[in-house]
Structure formats: structure tokens, C-alpha cells
Coordinates of C-alpha atoms in Angstrom, one line a residue:
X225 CA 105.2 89.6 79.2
X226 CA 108.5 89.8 78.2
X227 CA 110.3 93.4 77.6
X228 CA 113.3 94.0 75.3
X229 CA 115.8 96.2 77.5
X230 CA 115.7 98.3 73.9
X231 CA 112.5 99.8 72.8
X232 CA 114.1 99.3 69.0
X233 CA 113.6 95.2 69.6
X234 CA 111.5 94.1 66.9
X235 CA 108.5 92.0 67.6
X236 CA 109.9 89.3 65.6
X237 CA 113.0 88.8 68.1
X238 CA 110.2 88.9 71.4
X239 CA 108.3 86.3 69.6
X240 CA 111.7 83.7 68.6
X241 CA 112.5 84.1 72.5
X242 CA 109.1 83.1 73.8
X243 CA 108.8 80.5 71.5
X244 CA 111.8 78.8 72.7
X245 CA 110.3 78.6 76.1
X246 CA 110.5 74.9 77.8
X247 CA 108.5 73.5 81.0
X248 CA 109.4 75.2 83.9
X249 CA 108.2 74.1 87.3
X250 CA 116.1 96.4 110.2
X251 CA 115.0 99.2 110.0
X252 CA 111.5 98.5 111.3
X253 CA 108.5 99.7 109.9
X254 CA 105.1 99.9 110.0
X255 CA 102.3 100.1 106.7
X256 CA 98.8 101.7 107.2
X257 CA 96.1 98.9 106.2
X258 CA 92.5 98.7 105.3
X259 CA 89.7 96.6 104.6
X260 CA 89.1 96.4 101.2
X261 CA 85.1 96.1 102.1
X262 CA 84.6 98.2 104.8
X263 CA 81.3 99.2 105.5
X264 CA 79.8 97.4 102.3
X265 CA 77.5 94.0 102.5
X266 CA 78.6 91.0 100.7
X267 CA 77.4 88.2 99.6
X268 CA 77.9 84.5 100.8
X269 CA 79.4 84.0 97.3
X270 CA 81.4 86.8 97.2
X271 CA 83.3 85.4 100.5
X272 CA 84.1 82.1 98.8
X273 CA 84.8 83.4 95.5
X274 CA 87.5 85.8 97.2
X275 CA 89.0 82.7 98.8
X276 CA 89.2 81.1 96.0
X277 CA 91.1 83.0 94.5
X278 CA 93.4 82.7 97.0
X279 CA 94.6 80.4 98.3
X280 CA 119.4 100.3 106.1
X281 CA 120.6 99.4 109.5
X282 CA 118.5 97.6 111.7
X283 CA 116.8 100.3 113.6
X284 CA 112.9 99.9 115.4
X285 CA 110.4 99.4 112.8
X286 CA 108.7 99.5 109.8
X287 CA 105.0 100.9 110.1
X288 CA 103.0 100.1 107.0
X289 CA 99.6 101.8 107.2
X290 CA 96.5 99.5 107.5
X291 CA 92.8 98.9 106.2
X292 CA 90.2 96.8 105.9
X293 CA 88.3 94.7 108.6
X294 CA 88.1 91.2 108.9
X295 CA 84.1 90.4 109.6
X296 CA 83.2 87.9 107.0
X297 CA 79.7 89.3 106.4
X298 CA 81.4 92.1 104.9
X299 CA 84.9 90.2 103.3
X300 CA 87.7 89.8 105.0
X301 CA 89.9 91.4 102.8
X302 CA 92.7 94.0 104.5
X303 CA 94.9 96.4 102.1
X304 CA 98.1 98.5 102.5
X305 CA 99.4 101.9 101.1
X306 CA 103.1 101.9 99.5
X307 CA 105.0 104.0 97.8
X308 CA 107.0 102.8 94.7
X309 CA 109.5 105.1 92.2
X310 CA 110.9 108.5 92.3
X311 CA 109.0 111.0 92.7
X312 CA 106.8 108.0 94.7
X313 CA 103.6 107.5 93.9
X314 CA 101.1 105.3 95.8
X315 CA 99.7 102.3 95.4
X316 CA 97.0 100.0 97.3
X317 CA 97.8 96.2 97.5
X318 CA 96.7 93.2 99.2
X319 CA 98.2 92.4 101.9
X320 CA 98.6 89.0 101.4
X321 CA 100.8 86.2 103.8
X322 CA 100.0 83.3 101.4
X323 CA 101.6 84.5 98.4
X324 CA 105.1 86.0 97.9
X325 CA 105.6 87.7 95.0
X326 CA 104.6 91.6 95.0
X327 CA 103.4 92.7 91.9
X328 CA 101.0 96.3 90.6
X329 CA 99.8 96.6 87.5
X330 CA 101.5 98.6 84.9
X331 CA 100.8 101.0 82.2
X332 CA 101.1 98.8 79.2
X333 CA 98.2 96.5 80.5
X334 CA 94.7 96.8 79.0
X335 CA 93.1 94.5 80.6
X336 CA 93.6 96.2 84.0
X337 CA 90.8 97.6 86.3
X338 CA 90.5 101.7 85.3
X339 CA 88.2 102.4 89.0
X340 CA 87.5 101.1 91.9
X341 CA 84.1 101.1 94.0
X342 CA 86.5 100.9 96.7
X343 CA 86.9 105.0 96.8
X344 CA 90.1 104.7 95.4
X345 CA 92.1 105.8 92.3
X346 CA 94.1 103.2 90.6
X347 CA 97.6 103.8 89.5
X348 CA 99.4 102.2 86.8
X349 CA 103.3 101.8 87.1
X350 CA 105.3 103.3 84.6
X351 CA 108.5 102.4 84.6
X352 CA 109.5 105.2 82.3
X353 CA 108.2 107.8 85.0
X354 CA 110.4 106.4 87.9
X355 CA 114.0 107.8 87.5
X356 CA 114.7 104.5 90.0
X357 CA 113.2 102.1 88.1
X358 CA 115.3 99.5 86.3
X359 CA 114.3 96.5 84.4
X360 CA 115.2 92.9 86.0
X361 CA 117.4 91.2 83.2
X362 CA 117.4 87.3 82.6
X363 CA 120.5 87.0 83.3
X364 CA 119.9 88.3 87.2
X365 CA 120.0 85.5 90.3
X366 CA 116.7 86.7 91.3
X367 CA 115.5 85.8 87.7
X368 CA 117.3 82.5 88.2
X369 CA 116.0 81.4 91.5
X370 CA 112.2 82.2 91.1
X371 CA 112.3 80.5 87.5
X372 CA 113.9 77.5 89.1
X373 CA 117.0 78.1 87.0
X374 CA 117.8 79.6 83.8
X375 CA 114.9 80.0 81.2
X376 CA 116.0 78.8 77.6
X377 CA 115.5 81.7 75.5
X378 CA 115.8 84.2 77.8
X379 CA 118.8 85.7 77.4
X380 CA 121.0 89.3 79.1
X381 CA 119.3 91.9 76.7
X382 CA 115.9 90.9 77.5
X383 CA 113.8 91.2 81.5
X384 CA 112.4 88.3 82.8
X385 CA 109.2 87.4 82.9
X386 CA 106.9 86.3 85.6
X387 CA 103.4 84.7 85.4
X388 CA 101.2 84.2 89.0
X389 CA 98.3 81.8 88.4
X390 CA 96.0 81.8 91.7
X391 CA 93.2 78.9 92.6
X392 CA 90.5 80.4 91.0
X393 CA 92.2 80.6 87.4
X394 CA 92.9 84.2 88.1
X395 CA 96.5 84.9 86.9
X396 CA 99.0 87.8 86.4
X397 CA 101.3 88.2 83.6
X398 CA 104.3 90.2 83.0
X399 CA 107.4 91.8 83.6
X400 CA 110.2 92.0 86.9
X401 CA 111.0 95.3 87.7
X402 CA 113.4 96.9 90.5
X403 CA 112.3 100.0 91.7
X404 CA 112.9 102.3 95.6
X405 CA 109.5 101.3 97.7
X406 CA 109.0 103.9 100.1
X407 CA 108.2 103.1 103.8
X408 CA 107.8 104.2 107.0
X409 CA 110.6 104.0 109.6
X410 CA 109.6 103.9 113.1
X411 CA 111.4 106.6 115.1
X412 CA 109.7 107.1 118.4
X413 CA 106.5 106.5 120.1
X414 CA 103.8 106.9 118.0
X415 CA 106.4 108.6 115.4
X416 CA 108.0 107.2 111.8
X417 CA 110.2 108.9 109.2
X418 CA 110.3 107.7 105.8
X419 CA 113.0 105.6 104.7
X420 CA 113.4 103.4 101.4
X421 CA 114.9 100.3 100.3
X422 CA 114.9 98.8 96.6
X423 CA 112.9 95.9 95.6
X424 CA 112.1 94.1 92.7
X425 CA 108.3 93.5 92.2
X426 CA 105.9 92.0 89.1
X427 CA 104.8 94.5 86.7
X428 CA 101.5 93.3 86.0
X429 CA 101.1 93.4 82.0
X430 CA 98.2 90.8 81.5
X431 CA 95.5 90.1 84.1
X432 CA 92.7 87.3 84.0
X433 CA 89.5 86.4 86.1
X434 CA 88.8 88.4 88.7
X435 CA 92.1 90.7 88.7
X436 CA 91.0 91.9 85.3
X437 CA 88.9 94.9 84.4
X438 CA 85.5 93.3 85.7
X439 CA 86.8 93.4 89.0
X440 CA 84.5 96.3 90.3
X441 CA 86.3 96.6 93.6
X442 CA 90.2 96.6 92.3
X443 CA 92.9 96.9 94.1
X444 CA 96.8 98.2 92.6
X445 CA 98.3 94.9 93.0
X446 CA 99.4 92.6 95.9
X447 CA 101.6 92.4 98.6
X448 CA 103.5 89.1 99.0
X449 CA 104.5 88.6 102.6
X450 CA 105.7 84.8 102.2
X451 CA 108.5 82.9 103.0
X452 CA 110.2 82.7 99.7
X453 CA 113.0 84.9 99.0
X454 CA 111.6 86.5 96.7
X455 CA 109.0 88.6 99.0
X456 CA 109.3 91.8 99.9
X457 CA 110.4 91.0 103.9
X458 CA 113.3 88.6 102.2
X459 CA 114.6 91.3 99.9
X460 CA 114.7 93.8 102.7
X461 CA 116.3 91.2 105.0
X462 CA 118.5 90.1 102.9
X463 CA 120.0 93.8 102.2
X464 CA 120.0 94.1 105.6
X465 CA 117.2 97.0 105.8
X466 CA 115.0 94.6 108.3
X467 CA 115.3 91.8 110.6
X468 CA 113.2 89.0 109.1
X469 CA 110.2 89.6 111.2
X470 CA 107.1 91.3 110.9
X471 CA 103.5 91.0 113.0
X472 CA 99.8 92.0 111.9
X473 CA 97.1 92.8 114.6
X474 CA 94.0 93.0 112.0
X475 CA 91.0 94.4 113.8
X476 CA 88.1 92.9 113.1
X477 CA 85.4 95.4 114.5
X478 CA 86.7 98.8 113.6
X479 CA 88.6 98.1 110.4
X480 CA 92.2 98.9 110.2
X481 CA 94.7 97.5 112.7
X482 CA 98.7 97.6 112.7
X483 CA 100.9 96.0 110.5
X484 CA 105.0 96.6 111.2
X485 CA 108.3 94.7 110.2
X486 CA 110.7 94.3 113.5
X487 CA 110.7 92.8 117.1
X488 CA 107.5 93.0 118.5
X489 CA 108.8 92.4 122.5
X490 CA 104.7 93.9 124.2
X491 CA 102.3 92.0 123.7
X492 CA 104.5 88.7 124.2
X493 CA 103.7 86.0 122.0
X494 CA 103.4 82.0 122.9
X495 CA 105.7 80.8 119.9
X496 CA 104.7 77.2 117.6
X497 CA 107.9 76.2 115.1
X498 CA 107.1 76.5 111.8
X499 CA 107.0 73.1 110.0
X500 CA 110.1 72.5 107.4
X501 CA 110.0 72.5 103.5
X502 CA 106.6 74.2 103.7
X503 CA 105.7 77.1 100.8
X504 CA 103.8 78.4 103.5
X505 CA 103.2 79.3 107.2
X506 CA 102.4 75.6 108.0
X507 CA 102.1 75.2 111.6
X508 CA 101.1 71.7 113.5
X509 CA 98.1 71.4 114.8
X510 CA 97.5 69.0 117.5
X511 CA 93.7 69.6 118.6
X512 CA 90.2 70.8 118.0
X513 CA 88.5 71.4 121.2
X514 CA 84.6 72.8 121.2
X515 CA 84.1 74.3 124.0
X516 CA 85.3 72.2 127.1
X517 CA 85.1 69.0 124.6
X518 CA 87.8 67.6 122.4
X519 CA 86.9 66.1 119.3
X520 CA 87.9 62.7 118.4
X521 CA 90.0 63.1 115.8
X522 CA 93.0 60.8 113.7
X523 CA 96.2 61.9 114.2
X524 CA 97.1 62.8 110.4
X525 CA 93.8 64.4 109.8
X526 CA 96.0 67.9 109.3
X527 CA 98.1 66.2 106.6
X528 CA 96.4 66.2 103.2
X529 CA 99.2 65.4 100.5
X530 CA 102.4 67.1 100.5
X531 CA 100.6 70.0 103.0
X532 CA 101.8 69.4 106.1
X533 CA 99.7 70.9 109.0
X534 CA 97.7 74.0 109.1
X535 CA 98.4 77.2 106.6
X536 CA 97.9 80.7 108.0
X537 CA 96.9 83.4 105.7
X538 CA 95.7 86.1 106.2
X539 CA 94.6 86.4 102.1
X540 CA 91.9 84.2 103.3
X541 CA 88.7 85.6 104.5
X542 CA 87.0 82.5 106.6
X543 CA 88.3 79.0 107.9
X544 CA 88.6 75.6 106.2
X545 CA 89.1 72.4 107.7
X546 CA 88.8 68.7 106.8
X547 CA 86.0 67.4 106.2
X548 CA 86.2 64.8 109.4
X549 CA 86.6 68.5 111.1
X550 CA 84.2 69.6 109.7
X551 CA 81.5 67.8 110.4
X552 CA 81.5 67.2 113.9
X553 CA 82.3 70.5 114.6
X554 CA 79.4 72.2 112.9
X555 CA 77.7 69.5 114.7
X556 CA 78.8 69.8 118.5
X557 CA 77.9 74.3 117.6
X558 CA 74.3 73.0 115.9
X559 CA 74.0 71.1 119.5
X560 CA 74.5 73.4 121.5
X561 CA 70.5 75.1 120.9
X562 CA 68.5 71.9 119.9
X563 CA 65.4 74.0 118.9
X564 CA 67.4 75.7 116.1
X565 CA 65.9 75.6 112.5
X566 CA 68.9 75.2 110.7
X567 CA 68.8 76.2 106.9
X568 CA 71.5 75.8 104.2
X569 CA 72.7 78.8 102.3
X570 CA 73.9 78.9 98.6
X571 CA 74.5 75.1 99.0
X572 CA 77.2 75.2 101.8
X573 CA 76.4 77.7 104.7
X574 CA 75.0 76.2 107.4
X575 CA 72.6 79.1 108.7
X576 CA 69.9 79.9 111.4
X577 CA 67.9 82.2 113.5
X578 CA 68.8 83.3 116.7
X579 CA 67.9 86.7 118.8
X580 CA 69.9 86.1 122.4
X581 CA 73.9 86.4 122.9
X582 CA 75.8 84.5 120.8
X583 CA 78.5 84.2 123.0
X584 CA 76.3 82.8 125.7
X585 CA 74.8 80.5 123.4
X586 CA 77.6 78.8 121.6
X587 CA 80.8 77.3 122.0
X588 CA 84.0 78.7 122.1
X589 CA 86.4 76.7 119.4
X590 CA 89.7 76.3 120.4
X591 CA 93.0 75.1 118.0
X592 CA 95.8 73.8 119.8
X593 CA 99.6 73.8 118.3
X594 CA 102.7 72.5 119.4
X595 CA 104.5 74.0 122.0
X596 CA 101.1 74.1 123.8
X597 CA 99.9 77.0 122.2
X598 CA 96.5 77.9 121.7
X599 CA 94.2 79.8 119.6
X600 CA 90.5 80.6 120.5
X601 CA 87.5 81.4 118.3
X602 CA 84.7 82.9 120.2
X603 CA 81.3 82.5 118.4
X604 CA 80.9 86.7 117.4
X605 CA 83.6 85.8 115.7
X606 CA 82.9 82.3 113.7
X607 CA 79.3 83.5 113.4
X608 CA 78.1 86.2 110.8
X609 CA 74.6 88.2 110.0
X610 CA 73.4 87.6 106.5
X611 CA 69.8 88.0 105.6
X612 CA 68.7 88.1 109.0
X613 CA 70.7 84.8 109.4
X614 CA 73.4 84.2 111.7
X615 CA 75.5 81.9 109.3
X616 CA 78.3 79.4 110.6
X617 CA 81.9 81.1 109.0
X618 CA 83.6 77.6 109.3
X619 CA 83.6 76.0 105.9
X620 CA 84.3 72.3 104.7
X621 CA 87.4 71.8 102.7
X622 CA 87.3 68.3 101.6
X623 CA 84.7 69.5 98.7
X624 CA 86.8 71.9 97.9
X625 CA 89.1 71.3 94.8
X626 CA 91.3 68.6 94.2
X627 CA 94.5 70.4 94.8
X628 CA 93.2 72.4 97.9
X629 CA 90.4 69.4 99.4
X630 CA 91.0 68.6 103.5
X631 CA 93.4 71.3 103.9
X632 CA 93.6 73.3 106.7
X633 CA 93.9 76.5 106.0
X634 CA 92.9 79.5 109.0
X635 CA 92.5 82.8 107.3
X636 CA 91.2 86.2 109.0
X637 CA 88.2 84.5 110.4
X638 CA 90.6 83.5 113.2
X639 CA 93.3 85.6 112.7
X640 CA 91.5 88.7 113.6
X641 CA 91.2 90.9 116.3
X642 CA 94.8 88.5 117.5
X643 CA 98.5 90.3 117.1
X644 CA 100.0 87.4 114.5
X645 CA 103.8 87.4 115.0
X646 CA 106.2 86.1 111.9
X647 CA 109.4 85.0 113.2
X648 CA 111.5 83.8 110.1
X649 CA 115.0 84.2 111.9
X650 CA 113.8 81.6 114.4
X651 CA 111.2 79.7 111.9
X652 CA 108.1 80.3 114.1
X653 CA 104.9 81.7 114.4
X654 CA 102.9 83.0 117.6
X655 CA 99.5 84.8 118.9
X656 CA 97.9 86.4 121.2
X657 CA 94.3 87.7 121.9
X658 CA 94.8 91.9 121.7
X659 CA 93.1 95.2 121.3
X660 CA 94.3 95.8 117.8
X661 CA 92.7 99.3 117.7
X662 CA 95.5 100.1 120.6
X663 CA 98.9 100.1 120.0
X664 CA 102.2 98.0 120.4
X665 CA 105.7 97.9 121.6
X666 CA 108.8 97.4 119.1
X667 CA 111.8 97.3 119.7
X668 CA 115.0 99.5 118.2
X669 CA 118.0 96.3 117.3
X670 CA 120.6 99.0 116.8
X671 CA 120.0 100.9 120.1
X672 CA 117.3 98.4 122.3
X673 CA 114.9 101.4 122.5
X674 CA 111.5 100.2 122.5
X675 CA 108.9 102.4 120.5
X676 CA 105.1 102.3 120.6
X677 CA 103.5 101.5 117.4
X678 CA 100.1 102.7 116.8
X679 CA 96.6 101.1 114.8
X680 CA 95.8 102.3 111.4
X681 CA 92.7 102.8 109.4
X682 CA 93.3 104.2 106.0
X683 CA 90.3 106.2 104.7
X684 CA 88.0 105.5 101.6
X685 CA 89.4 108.2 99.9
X686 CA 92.7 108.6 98.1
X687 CA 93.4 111.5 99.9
X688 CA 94.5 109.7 102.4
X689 CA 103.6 79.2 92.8
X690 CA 102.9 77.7 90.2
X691 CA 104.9 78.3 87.3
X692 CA 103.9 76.5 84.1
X693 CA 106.2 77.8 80.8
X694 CA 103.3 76.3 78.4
X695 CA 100.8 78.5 79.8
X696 CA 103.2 81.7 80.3
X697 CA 104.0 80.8 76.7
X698 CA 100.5 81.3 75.8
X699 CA 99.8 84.1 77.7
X700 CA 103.0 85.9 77.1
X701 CA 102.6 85.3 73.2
X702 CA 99.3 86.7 73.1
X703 CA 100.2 89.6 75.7
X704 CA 103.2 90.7 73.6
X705 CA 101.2 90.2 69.9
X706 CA 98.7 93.1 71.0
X707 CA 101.1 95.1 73.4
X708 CA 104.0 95.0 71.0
X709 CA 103.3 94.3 67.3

């Protein structure tokens, strides 16, 4: 949607300016998470249908507090608490490496969830309730970069827009916003103190699919940890808040888990280079091994199009890999118990009985990366109970859709119960198996202190990109006819 930095606008001025729209292509901390379906069954077709829709100083640490668990029987799905405006209020968001704007909804949007199954309650931004909260003009850089230059139309006197269309068709519409996010500041062991920096987020006018008001279990908004600068750990670099490096250890049996912005230095991390000119955390990978056995494999088979090796993202509940993956992986796991009676599920699980250890009945999978770094899979972990079931959480990406079929793309299926370190100043990316219910050491840039950082669970209750101007045109339009005239 687009907002007139005057109330007294007229509709017919909003309506000229879209019209004219053309084709457009550390102070460390630490944020409490959750699962977003913790302790709730799910469907098989819940779990695909989420993925589908996805795809200061420098001082210690930023501790943002965790939930959520990352079991797919139950979907993967981890959330965080924030606090945006003054007075702050909170908010629940998605914490999402695969996507990098943050956006919440806001109070002019009527097609927004009003509860949440979740044991949440929603909150709807209102601008005029903040006494921080400023409208991004057109004529801003920000505005400028994300839009891929100037937008014709879209002149000093009016915000700019922004429009987030996700693989599923889901989209959200509206408005850029700069507003004071509070955080916590790690002080000492086990200890934060809230600090605040200002960033400019999406205020979610228009939602479609499943971010609309059918969504039963609805979240605030989402949290954009990418690698564009227009995420919330650029803008905080960039104004020199935080170093450019942040680290999730999502645990995947209790729920919860840690989630902090600064230099993790215990647990070390093996580091693999990020690959250049990526939109995501592309990493190459140079082998699949099932248990002791490699799989004979081309060497481009992690290249589909212009995706370049393997994405993690940790918006992604399960696993996908080529289809020449694929295949004889699920079959060298299938092998392993040849009196299995193997069923398929919904079309595309591959699913069976079995009573004994899983561990001591399957395979461990194991990805290997440049730089010689590793990442294991244990079966308790690819394997999930539905229906009395144990189902197979890898799933087969060359029937997915066009734009996403034979990618590689390694969501929390893997990237669970491992502390996930994002190292943007050096453009890499490391792991390590860990304890996430435990805690961590990071350390203070300003004065080399190192602090203990501690696992999260946020309770139930409260008390606790594509940019196409046609469709933004359409949406917009329609978005600013029943909002505004």
C-alpha cells in the first residue's frame, strides 16, 4: 500500500501515483525463540504446505528470545519475541534465514489474522501509537535500493511501498516504516540489558494465502535474517549497533534453543565460504555419504539454474534434494531393513513400520562442504512418527515447482539440534553438533570479555524477492480503494 505522508491526500492523488507504476524487477544480543507448533500434531501436508510457502558500540551480544522446536512430525517452525515503538509493544515473528525483509502486520489491514491457536495475542502496529515511528519516504536510499532504483510515481511526499510474494502465492503488501526495535543486550553471564537500535521494517497492509485471516495458527509478522541490506542484521551492522554475525542453536527435542547476534568463540565452528552473488546462504556441497557409503553422484548435481549449491534456511521445516539425490538415497535408507513394508503417504512420503532403535537400524547421512566440513543427520532425526508410521523427512525436489525443482535446499530437518554460525564479515557459514538446551560463549568486541549465553523457550502464553510492479499495482490499487476511499 502506498501512504500519503498527509492524512488530507485525497484518494484521487494515491490512485494517479500507483497508476504510473512501471516493471520493477555490536552490541550483541540475544532473542528468546519458539516453536510455532510445539506440542501440537501436524499433518504430512501441513509440513509441505509450510515449506512451500517458503522458500551502539560493539559490545557482547544480542540475545533474542527463542521458540518453537524443529521435529517435523510436529512443523518445524521456530518464532521470536521483539519489541517495536515507544512505549514497545511485542510482537511474534518468524524467524526466518531465507528471506530478508522484516515486516508485522499493521492496523489498517483487514485481512490480517485477529487470533492465534498458537496461545498468543496478535498485535497490529500502529504507527500513530509509536512516538518513534516515522514513515519511509520514496525519496529515501533504502526505498531506492530494495526497489532496484527509483519508482516512477513515487515521489518525496508519499512512503514507499513494498510487496513480498512467497512460493506458495502467499504475499504481503504495504507500507516501509522506521521505527526503535527493542532488544536484549548481553551484559554478563547468563545476564542482558535492553538496548535499542532503529530499523525500518514492512507494515503489512494486505495479506494473501496463508498469511491472511484463515491462517489459524498466525504469527505477527516475520523476521528477515538474510543477506540483503535490507535485513534487520544489515541495518544494525551498518549503524554500527552489531558486528555482522549472528548464530542459531535450534533444539529440536525440547523446543526453544538460542538465538544471538555477535562472535560466538565456544562451541568453535568448522567454517565453509559462502558462494558469491547468491540471494541466499548458498554453500557448496561436495558429497552425500549414507552411512560409510558415498553416493555416486555428477559433479553439478547441486547446481540447478542460477542456484548455485545448497541454500540453508532455517524457514524450512524438512530437506530437499535433487531428484538423482533423491532417489538413491531413500533407496540405500529403504536397504538397510529389506523386510520393510514400505507405504507411500499423501503421494510423496515414503513411510513404514518399525518397532526397534532407529538409530541402530538406519544410516547415518552425512553432507560434506568445502573446506572439509561436514554435517551429519542421524536417522531420529530424518525419521518422523505419523500414524503409527515412521516416515522418511527427506523430500524430492525435482517435482517440486519449476522455479524451485532440483534445488538443494537444508532447512531445520538438519539444522536442528546444531549451533548454525553466520559469518557475513568473512562470507561464511559453519556448524557444529551441540546441546542447544545448554548454553554458549560470546564474546564482548569492545572489551574481549566473553559472556555465557543461555537457551530459551518462550511459553504459550503472552504473558511471557521478487518484486513485480504489475502485481504490486494490482494489489496496491485494490488495497488503497477499500483502505482509503
Amino acid at each position: 500500500m502506498l501512504m500519503m505522508m498527509a492524512e488530507a491526500q485525497s484518494c484521487v492523488l494515491l490512485l494517479t501515483m500507483m497508476i504510473s507504476f512501471t516493471i520493477v524487477s555490536a552490541n550483541n544480543g540475544v532473542f528468546s525463540v519458539k516453536y510455532k507448533y510445539a506440542g501440537l500434531q501436524r499433518s504430512l501436508s501441513d509440513l509441505k504446505a509450510h515449506d512451500d510457502q517458503r522458500q551502539l558500540r560493539i559490545l557482547a551480544g544480542v540475545d533474542l528470545p527463542l521458540g518453537g522446536i524443529g521435529r517435523p512430525d510436529i512443523l518445524g517452525l521456530y518464532y521470536a519475541k521483539i519489541g517495536i515503538g515507544t512505549p514497545t509493544k511485542d510482537y511474534y515473528v518468524q524467524v526466518d534465514t531465507g528471506s530478508d525483509i522484516m515486516w508485522v502486520n499493521c492496523i489498517q489491514c483487514r485481512e490480517c489474522p485477529k487470533t492465534s491457536s498458537l496461545g498468543i495475542d496478535l498485535t497490529l502496529y500502529n504507527i500513530n501509537e509509536s512516538d518513534t515511528g516515522k514513515l519511509v519516504p520514496c525519496d529515501q536510499e533504502f526505498c531506492y535500493e530494495i526497489n532496484g532504483g527509483q519508482l516512477p510515481g513515487c515521489t518525496a511526499n508519499m512512503s514507499c511501498p513494498y510487496l513480498e510474494i512467497y512460493g506458495d502465492g502467499s504475499s504481503t503488501a504495504g507500507y516501509f516504516v522506521k521505527d526503535v526495535v527493542q532488544y536484549a543486550r548481553v551484559s554478563g553471564d547468563l545476564k542482558t540489558t535492553e538496548a535499542n537500535g532503529s530499523v525500518i521494517f514492512g507494515c503489512g497492509a494486505r495479506q494473501s494465502g496463508d498469511l491472511g485471516s484463515s491462517n489459524e495458527e498466525a504469527l505477527d509478522g516475520i523476521l528477515g535474517f538474510g543477506k540483503s541490506n535490507s535485513s534487520m542484521i544489515s541495518q544494525l551492522a551498518v549503524t554500527g549497533k552489531v558486528k555482522k554475525i549472528f548464530a542459531h542453536c535450534l533444539d529440536g527435542t525440547n523446543g526453544g534453543g538460542i538465538f544471538v547476534i555477535g562472535h560466538v568463540v565456544q562451541p568453535k565452528v568448522n567454517m565453509t565460504p559462502l558462494i558469491p552473488n547468491q540471494p541466499h546462504y548458498n554453500v557448496n556441497m561436495t558429497a552425500v555419504q549414507v552411512g560409510h557409503e558415498f553416493l555416486s553422484l555428477p559433479t553439478d548435481v547441486f547446481e540447478a539454474g542460477d542456484r548455485k549449491g545448497a541454500i540453508i534456511d532455517s524457514g524450512t521445516t524438512l530437506a530437499y534434494l535433487p531428484e538423482m539425490v533423491y532417489k538413491p538415497l531413500v533407496s540405500k535408507i529403504i536397504s538397510q531393513q529389506p523386510d520393510l513394508k514400505v507405504h507411500t503417504v499423501r503421494d510423496e512420503y515414503t513411510c513404514f513400520q518399525y518397532s526397534d532403535s532407529l538409530d541402530d537400524g538406519f544410516p547415518n547421512v552425512t553432507f560434506h562442504f568445502e573446506n572439509s566440513v561436514i554435517l551429519k543427520v542421524y536417522p531420529h532425526e530424518y525419521l518422523f512418527p505419523f500414524e503409527g508410521l515412521w516416515c522418511i523427512g527427506w523430500q524430492n525436489s525435482g517435482v517440486q515447482s519449476r522455479d524451485r525443482r532440483n534445488m538443494t535446499l537444508l532447512g531445520d530437518l538438519v539444522l536442528s539440534n546444531k549451533l548454525v554460525l553466520y559469518d557475513l564479515e568473512n562470507q561464511a557459514i559453519g556448524w557444529t553438533e551441540y546441546n542447544c538446551s545448554s548454553s554458549i560463549q560470546v564474546q564482548d568486541e569492545r572489551t574481549g570479555t566473553v559472556h555465557l549465553v543461555g537457551y530459551h523457550y518462550i511459553n504459550h502464553a503472552r504473558s511471557l524477492n521478487v518484486q513485480w510492479a504489475m502485481l504490486l499495482l494490482l494489489l496496491l490499487s485494490t488495497l488503497l480503494l477499500s483502505l482509503v476511499c
